[in-house]
XYZ file of C-alpha atoms in Angstrom:
451
model
C -18.324 -52.638 46.168
C -21.108 -50.559 44.643
C -20.143 -47.635 46.892
C -16.523 -47.877 45.790
C -17.618 -47.979 42.137
C -19.787 -44.893 42.592
C -16.955 -43.036 44.323
C -14.596 -44.049 41.531
C -16.990 -42.702 38.938
C -17.316 -39.447 40.862
C -13.525 -39.138 41.055
C -13.269 -39.749 37.338
C -15.903 -37.077 36.701
C -14.140 -34.590 38.995
C -10.777 -35.399 37.377
C -12.211 -34.955 33.887
C -13.824 -31.661 34.910
C -10.533 -30.498 36.443
C -8.574 -31.403 33.312
C -11.185 -29.701 31.138
C -10.865 -26.590 33.272
C -7.070 -26.663 32.954
C -7.368 -27.039 29.175
C -9.786 -24.108 28.980
C -7.525 -21.996 31.216
C -4.381 -22.782 29.222
C -6.172 -22.266 25.898
C -7.551 -18.937 27.077
C -4.070 -17.886 28.179
C -2.486 -18.941 24.883
C -5.107 -17.076 22.866
C -5.250 -13.924 24.981
C -1.819 -13.608 26.602
C -0.513 -11.020 24.166
C -3.704 -8.951 24.333
C -3.581 -9.019 28.130
C 0.066 -7.951 28.123
C -0.778 -4.958 25.936
C -3.780 -3.727 27.883
C -3.551 0.027 28.354
C -3.490 -0.526 32.106
C -0.052 -2.186 31.874
C 2.156 0.560 33.306
C 5.310 -1.218 32.169
C 4.369 -0.236 28.603
C 1.786 2.543 28.745
C 1.241 5.830 30.488
C -2.111 7.601 30.145
C -2.965 5.243 27.286
C 0.197 6.023 25.318
C 3.057 3.622 24.692
C 6.146 4.928 26.492
C 8.466 1.937 26.948
C 9.830 0.397 23.756
C 12.958 0.093 21.673
C 14.196 2.625 19.159
C 12.849 2.905 15.635
C 15.425 3.848 13.003
C 15.138 4.704 9.324
C 17.351 2.886 6.794
C 20.166 5.409 7.319
C 20.264 5.024 11.089
C 18.305 8.166 11.923
C 16.205 7.833 15.069
C 12.498 8.139 14.316
C 11.246 7.255 17.811
C 12.818 6.327 21.136
C 12.168 6.294 24.881
C 14.067 8.900 26.899
C 13.617 9.156 30.681
C 10.328 7.297 30.544
C 8.922 9.425 27.718
C 8.463 8.433 24.090
C 10.095 10.911 21.732
C 10.115 11.240 17.957
C 12.660 12.711 15.537
C 14.149 16.122 16.280
C 12.761 17.365 12.956
C 9.121 18.416 12.803
C 9.004 17.748 9.062
C 10.430 14.242 9.499
C 7.912 13.567 12.263
C 5.067 14.540 9.954
C 6.488 12.721 6.931
C 7.037 9.430 8.759
C 3.995 9.515 11.046
C 2.074 6.775 9.254
C 5.137 4.520 9.041
C 6.181 5.001 12.667
C 2.672 5.312 14.093
C 1.184 7.278 16.947
C 1.443 6.371 20.633
C -2.295 5.807 21.157
C -2.596 3.188 18.424
C -5.063 5.079 16.237
C -2.781 4.503 13.233
C -3.222 0.746 13.066
C -0.520 0.134 10.441
C 2.217 2.126 12.195
C 5.288 0.397 13.649
C 4.293 1.280 17.210
C 1.186 -0.868 16.816
C 2.179 -3.462 14.219
C 5.549 -4.306 15.767
C 4.736 -3.581 19.403
C 5.711 -7.104 20.480
C 9.143 -6.730 18.949
C 9.600 -3.163 20.196
C 8.704 -4.082 23.784
C 10.545 -7.404 23.772
C 7.354 -9.296 24.550
C 7.548 -13.085 24.508
C 4.896 -15.687 25.246
C 6.843 -17.235 28.131
C 8.343 -14.095 29.701
C 5.732 -11.501 28.808
C 7.370 -8.069 29.131
C 9.779 -9.187 31.860
C 12.820 -8.197 29.800
C 11.337 -4.745 29.232
C 10.829 -4.320 32.982
C 14.306 -5.666 33.728
C 16.276 -3.725 31.112
C 14.109 -0.643 30.819
C 14.016 -0.904 27.034
C 12.722 -3.223 24.376
C 14.209 -4.204 21.050
C 15.254 -1.757 18.357
C 13.965 -2.095 14.802
C 15.125 -0.539 11.540
C 12.613 0.408 8.876
C 13.396 0.364 5.175
C 12.159 3.915 4.666
C 14.437 6.863 3.989
C 13.169 9.728 6.158
C 14.734 12.349 3.867
C 12.972 10.854 0.855
C 9.703 10.822 2.792
C 10.268 14.491 3.595
C 10.708 15.242 -0.102
C 7.429 13.461 -0.847
C 5.582 15.308 1.919
C 6.815 18.682 0.703
C 5.831 17.782 -2.869
C 2.299 16.837 -1.789
C 1.951 20.064 0.155
C -1.458 20.541 1.742
C -3.166 18.066 -0.584
C -4.487 14.701 0.543
C -2.904 11.662 -1.001
C -0.151 9.078 -0.896
C 3.331 8.543 -2.297
C 5.199 5.258 -2.374
C 8.581 4.194 -3.756
C 10.102 0.746 -3.499
C 12.956 -1.360 -4.808
C 11.253 -4.025 -6.893
C 14.277 -6.345 -6.641
C 14.650 -6.314 -2.833
C 11.101 -5.302 -1.860
C 12.317 -2.498 0.404
C 9.887 0.429 0.669
C 12.000 3.585 0.593
C 9.164 6.085 0.762
C 5.712 5.740 2.299
C 3.889 8.999 2.891
C 0.214 9.614 3.546
C -1.543 12.939 3.933
C -3.157 14.600 5.790
C -0.717 14.137 8.619
C 0.250 15.917 11.832
C 3.164 16.401 14.206
C 2.834 13.615 16.822
C 4.612 15.740 19.408
C 2.152 18.602 18.905
C -1.092 16.908 17.943
C -3.821 19.418 16.999
C -6.582 19.649 19.574
C -9.332 19.799 16.962
C -8.556 16.597 15.020
C -11.459 14.640 16.478
C -13.899 17.559 16.546
C -13.124 19.124 13.160
C -16.016 19.379 10.704
C -14.193 21.115 7.851
C -12.872 17.866 6.394
C -9.187 18.811 6.523
C -8.456 15.918 8.883
C -10.618 13.314 7.121
C -8.863 9.951 7.254
C -5.871 11.374 9.083
C -5.232 8.104 10.936
C -5.483 6.114 7.697
C -2.283 5.191 5.887
C -3.574 5.859 2.384
C -0.636 4.016 0.821
C -1.412 0.715 2.574
C -5.075 1.051 3.491
C -6.596 3.442 0.971
C -8.455 2.545 -2.224
C -9.184 5.011 -4.992
C -10.786 5.043 -8.424
C -7.697 4.382 -10.579
C -8.756 6.128 -13.769
C -6.444 5.614 -16.723
C -3.717 3.872 -14.706
C -6.008 0.838 -14.971
C -5.543 0.930 -18.742
C -2.218 -0.776 -18.027
C -4.218 -3.727 -16.659
C -6.544 -3.709 -19.675
C -3.537 -3.494 -22.005
C -1.907 -6.503 -20.322
C -5.134 -8.443 -20.712
C -5.246 -7.513 -24.404
C -1.619 -8.584 -24.930
C -2.355 -11.959 -23.374
C -5.786 -12.593 -24.916
C -6.056 -10.816 -28.282
C -3.513 -12.329 -30.654
C -3.442 -9.507 -33.205
C -3.781 -6.588 -30.780
C -0.596 -4.945 -32.084
C -2.005 -4.983 -35.614
C -5.313 -3.382 -34.673
C -6.373 0.144 -35.573
C -8.930 1.993 -33.458
C -11.027 4.943 -34.601
C -11.839 7.571 -32.015
C -14.479 10.200 -32.770
C -14.712 11.366 -29.164
C -16.744 8.440 -27.828
C -17.281 4.720 -28.191
C -20.726 3.216 -28.582
C -21.048 -0.147 -26.851
C -24.054 -2.398 -27.307
C -25.629 -0.970 -24.148
C -24.414 2.626 -23.992
C -21.748 5.213 -24.707
C -18.270 5.677 -23.229
C -17.015 9.235 -23.657
C -13.408 9.853 -24.602
C -11.021 12.522 -23.366
C -10.385 13.743 -26.917
C -10.822 12.996 -30.600
C -7.850 10.862 -31.569
C -8.787 9.665 -35.039
C -7.166 6.429 -36.242
C -4.620 5.114 -33.749
C -2.846 1.844 -33.066
C -2.593 -0.036 -29.752
C 0.537 1.721 -28.531
C -0.832 5.141 -29.430
C -4.057 4.291 -27.631
C -2.115 3.874 -24.381
C 0.086 6.939 -24.950
C -2.911 9.141 -25.718
C -4.939 7.370 -23.024
C -7.815 6.937 -25.459
C -11.017 5.920 -23.700
C -12.653 4.903 -26.959
C -9.935 2.396 -27.823
C -9.768 0.877 -24.364
C -13.543 0.636 -24.014
C -13.525 -1.244 -27.322
C -10.752 -3.541 -26.054
C -12.556 -4.172 -22.771
C -15.783 -4.994 -24.595
C -13.976 -7.576 -26.709
C -12.164 -9.100 -23.746
C -15.368 -9.710 -21.830
C -15.958 -9.788 -18.099
C -14.226 -13.090 -17.448
C -10.907 -12.399 -19.194
C -10.569 -8.853 -17.879
C -11.318 -10.027 -14.351
C -8.881 -12.915 -14.714
C -6.061 -10.567 -15.692
C -6.871 -8.103 -12.919
C -6.803 -10.882 -10.335
C -3.584 -12.216 -11.842
C -2.158 -8.751 -11.087
C -3.351 -8.752 -7.488
C -6.867 -7.326 -7.641
C -9.440 -8.893 -5.292
C -6.549 -10.372 -3.281
C -4.734 -9.213 -0.203
C -0.986 -8.792 -0.002
C 0.882 -8.151 3.227
C 3.843 -5.946 4.065
C 5.783 -7.716 6.822
C 2.515 -8.902 8.311
C 0.637 -5.633 7.753
C -2.475 -6.346 5.714
C -2.838 -4.165 2.622
C -6.356 -3.243 1.542
C -7.408 -5.141 -1.567
C -7.787 -3.505 -4.944
C -11.266 -4.237 -6.249
C -12.796 -5.211 -9.577
C -16.262 -6.765 -9.779
C -17.744 -7.301 -13.231
C -20.218 -9.979 -12.165
C -23.188 -7.792 -13.105
C -21.463 -5.558 -15.658
C -23.117 -5.086 -19.047
C -21.184 -3.921 -22.091
C -21.074 -0.214 -21.240
C -20.115 -0.988 -17.631
C -17.226 -3.118 -18.840
C -16.156 -0.300 -21.153
C -15.986 2.115 -18.237
C -14.229 -0.485 -16.086
C -11.619 -0.987 -18.807
C -10.612 2.667 -18.460
C -10.489 2.535 -14.667
C -13.955 3.841 -13.843
C -17.228 1.960 -13.063
C -16.805 0.445 -9.545
C -13.079 -0.233 -9.954
C -10.908 0.678 -6.951
C -7.137 0.413 -6.611
C -4.772 0.432 -3.659
C -1.565 2.460 -4.198
C 0.762 -0.197 -2.745
C -0.712 -2.903 -4.970
C -0.461 -0.721 -8.073
C 3.158 -0.006 -7.198
C 3.930 -3.743 -7.098
C 2.378 -4.155 -10.562
C 4.813 -1.489 -11.793
C 7.648 -3.398 -10.159
C 6.621 -6.604 -11.899
C 6.475 -4.890 -15.286
C 9.936 -3.423 -14.745
C 11.369 -6.697 -13.494
C 10.317 -9.038 -16.290
C 6.985 -10.175 -14.872
C 7.686 -10.705 -11.177
C 8.417 -8.304 -8.342
C 9.579 -8.586 -4.775
C 6.839 -8.427 -2.163
C 7.040 -5.006 -0.473
C 8.627 -4.950 2.990
C 9.027 -2.278 5.645
C 11.421 -3.995 8.095
C 15.075 -3.769 7.111
C 17.109 -5.252 9.933
C 16.955 -5.327 13.721
C 17.569 -7.396 16.808
C 14.035 -8.711 17.153
C 13.015 -9.599 13.620
C 15.216 -11.755 11.453
C 15.743 -10.573 7.890
C 12.793 -11.678 5.825
C 13.754 -13.504 2.642
C 12.731 -11.806 -0.582
C 9.457 -13.253 -1.819
C 8.337 -12.844 -5.394
C 4.943 -11.904 -6.758
C 4.547 -13.624 -10.128
C 2.251 -11.343 -12.105
C 2.841 -11.984 -15.822
C 5.127 -13.561 -18.380
C 8.394 -11.883 -19.300
C 7.150 -11.323 -22.858
C 4.070 -9.517 -21.608
C 6.113 -7.482 -19.130
C 8.615 -6.423 -21.769
C 5.841 -5.428 -24.183
C 3.935 -3.277 -21.695
C 7.195 -1.815 -20.350
C 8.101 -0.591 -23.824
C 4.634 0.893 -24.249
C 4.945 2.742 -20.936
C 8.402 3.983 -21.890
C 6.905 5.248 -25.147
C 4.322 7.125 -23.086
C 7.126 9.232 -21.631
C 9.090 9.593 -24.853
C 6.175 10.351 -27.181
C 3.449 11.841 -24.989
C 4.519 13.206 -21.585
C 8.004 14.313 -22.577
C 11.380 13.051 -21.401
C 12.050 16.529 -20.036
C 9.509 15.909 -17.273
C 11.656 13.093 -15.867
C 15.262 13.979 -16.746
C 17.895 11.214 -16.586
C 15.495 8.695 -15.016
C 14.862 6.583 -18.135
C 11.295 6.627 -16.910
C 8.294 4.554 -17.971
C 4.887 5.497 -16.645
C 1.163 6.062 -16.910
C -0.944 8.938 -15.671
C -4.498 8.697 -14.431
C -7.271 11.262 -14.076
C -9.985 9.442 -12.186
C -13.478 10.937 -12.228
C -15.183 10.790 -8.836
C -18.643 11.726 -7.639
C -17.526 14.541 -5.346
C -15.014 17.160 -6.413
C -12.216 17.266 -8.950
C -10.748 14.011 -10.312
C -8.143 12.061 -8.401
C -4.706 12.492 -9.917
C -2.532 9.377 -10.384
C 0.915 8.510 -11.626
C 2.456 5.035 -11.664
C 5.808 4.158 -13.155
C 9.381 2.946 -12.774
C 12.936 3.738 -13.753
C 14.625 1.534 -16.347
C 18.089 2.463 -15.148
C 20.018 -0.592 -13.953
C 21.289 1.337 -10.932
C 17.816 2.602 -10.000
C 15.433 -0.397 -9.744
C 12.609 1.644 -8.250
C 8.868 1.803 -8.862
C 6.717 4.734 -7.783
C 3.064 5.518 -7.188
C 1.475 8.895 -6.498
C -2.179 9.617 -5.734
C -3.465 13.141 -5.135
C -7.076 13.189 -4.015
C -9.135 15.611 -6.122
C -5.864 16.787 -7.622
C -7.050 17.134 -11.209
C -5.098 15.851 -14.199
C -2.483 13.199 -13.538
C 0.138 14.844 -15.729
C -0.128 18.188 -13.929
C -0.522 17.082 -10.309
C 0.802 13.562 -9.706
C 3.555 13.314 -12.333
C 5.648 16.246 -10.996
C 5.545 14.712 -7.520
C 6.756 11.382 -8.907
C 9.643 13.143 -10.633
C 10.690 15.086 -7.507
C 10.731 11.973 -5.358
C 12.526 9.824 -7.929
C 15.122 12.547 -8.560
C 15.807 12.636 -4.826
C 16.020 8.836 -4.705
C 18.537 8.860 -7.572
C 21.000 11.083 -5.700
């Protein structure tokens, strides 16, 4: 009997070990199956490390941006379109991590957990996807940026559809320069980075919109205040220099004239906690996603900021960093009464079902309407309506001082036309003044979008 009992125990141990092994095997398969399927050695998908077998990628107007022809992956027939849409479509090696070829590779290849890439092998093609971008609009943005580094984004704040997403520097994926990885001149710096989704930049005076929103929500008599600008503002711990001598101005004029003195004063009164609270309410220090693509967080940290630091932060300097996509959604929320649709890049296709519009609740309608009027006044009273003809534009420029080189040039804004519910963001690295570099690009792209 004892022998039988010992054998029974051994059988139970062996059975338990076997079951544990099965569980480990199945778990490992579940966790790693997709990664295994997309190993570069999988010749059903890759050739020489490049994806070759996948469905077509279309723009919103049905133009082919990438497709497989006779076992080779091909891009658009237009070199300019290829360059303009590179960061949206992605390269074949996967260096551009946010491109469709990498982000939506499962959908493009028809991969499934149970069948792997069997359907791709059987049918010779994966699933087609349609992006929300307009390749012609992206081309306009690329031409407007020229040889400068930067990003341009336009989206419909009611539907969330991104119509334009351009990042420079870029290259022609069908004629990739041989010296990209060996260049030391800096012209290719960050070339695989989608600056619109993954870049962060000192925002300069565009952040004054955030400070203004915080003032509207936390300082009851802000619209009755008068600020005196003598060319600088003296905080309790240091001086914040202004970009001019504006004399006595009210709150609205402070935004139109982009007065550093006034906004440093406002930031000092708000304090670290309230200014941070508003920034986070508007998406700073949080991550949004674009159809599963993670957007780099905008950043504001005032945990160790003294008065002068907070003054500089209130005008978009100090350690403040902003992501173009996130700033664009703030513009959409202002235009749309306080909430905006979450940006999306997938329009419609056979593999991905239409994603329901999700809202980002950023501020009250009263606050949104107040800041929208102030930004409209910026155009009417400061920048000039002639710079943005027939757009009914509201906006804010930014000239962000950086440690190396000329300031970054920013423009953020939106159209108030009912038939043109679009928000725009433009960043030109080391471009100089926002009104001279970024604003004209915003106008060109929005004029093209309005046609």
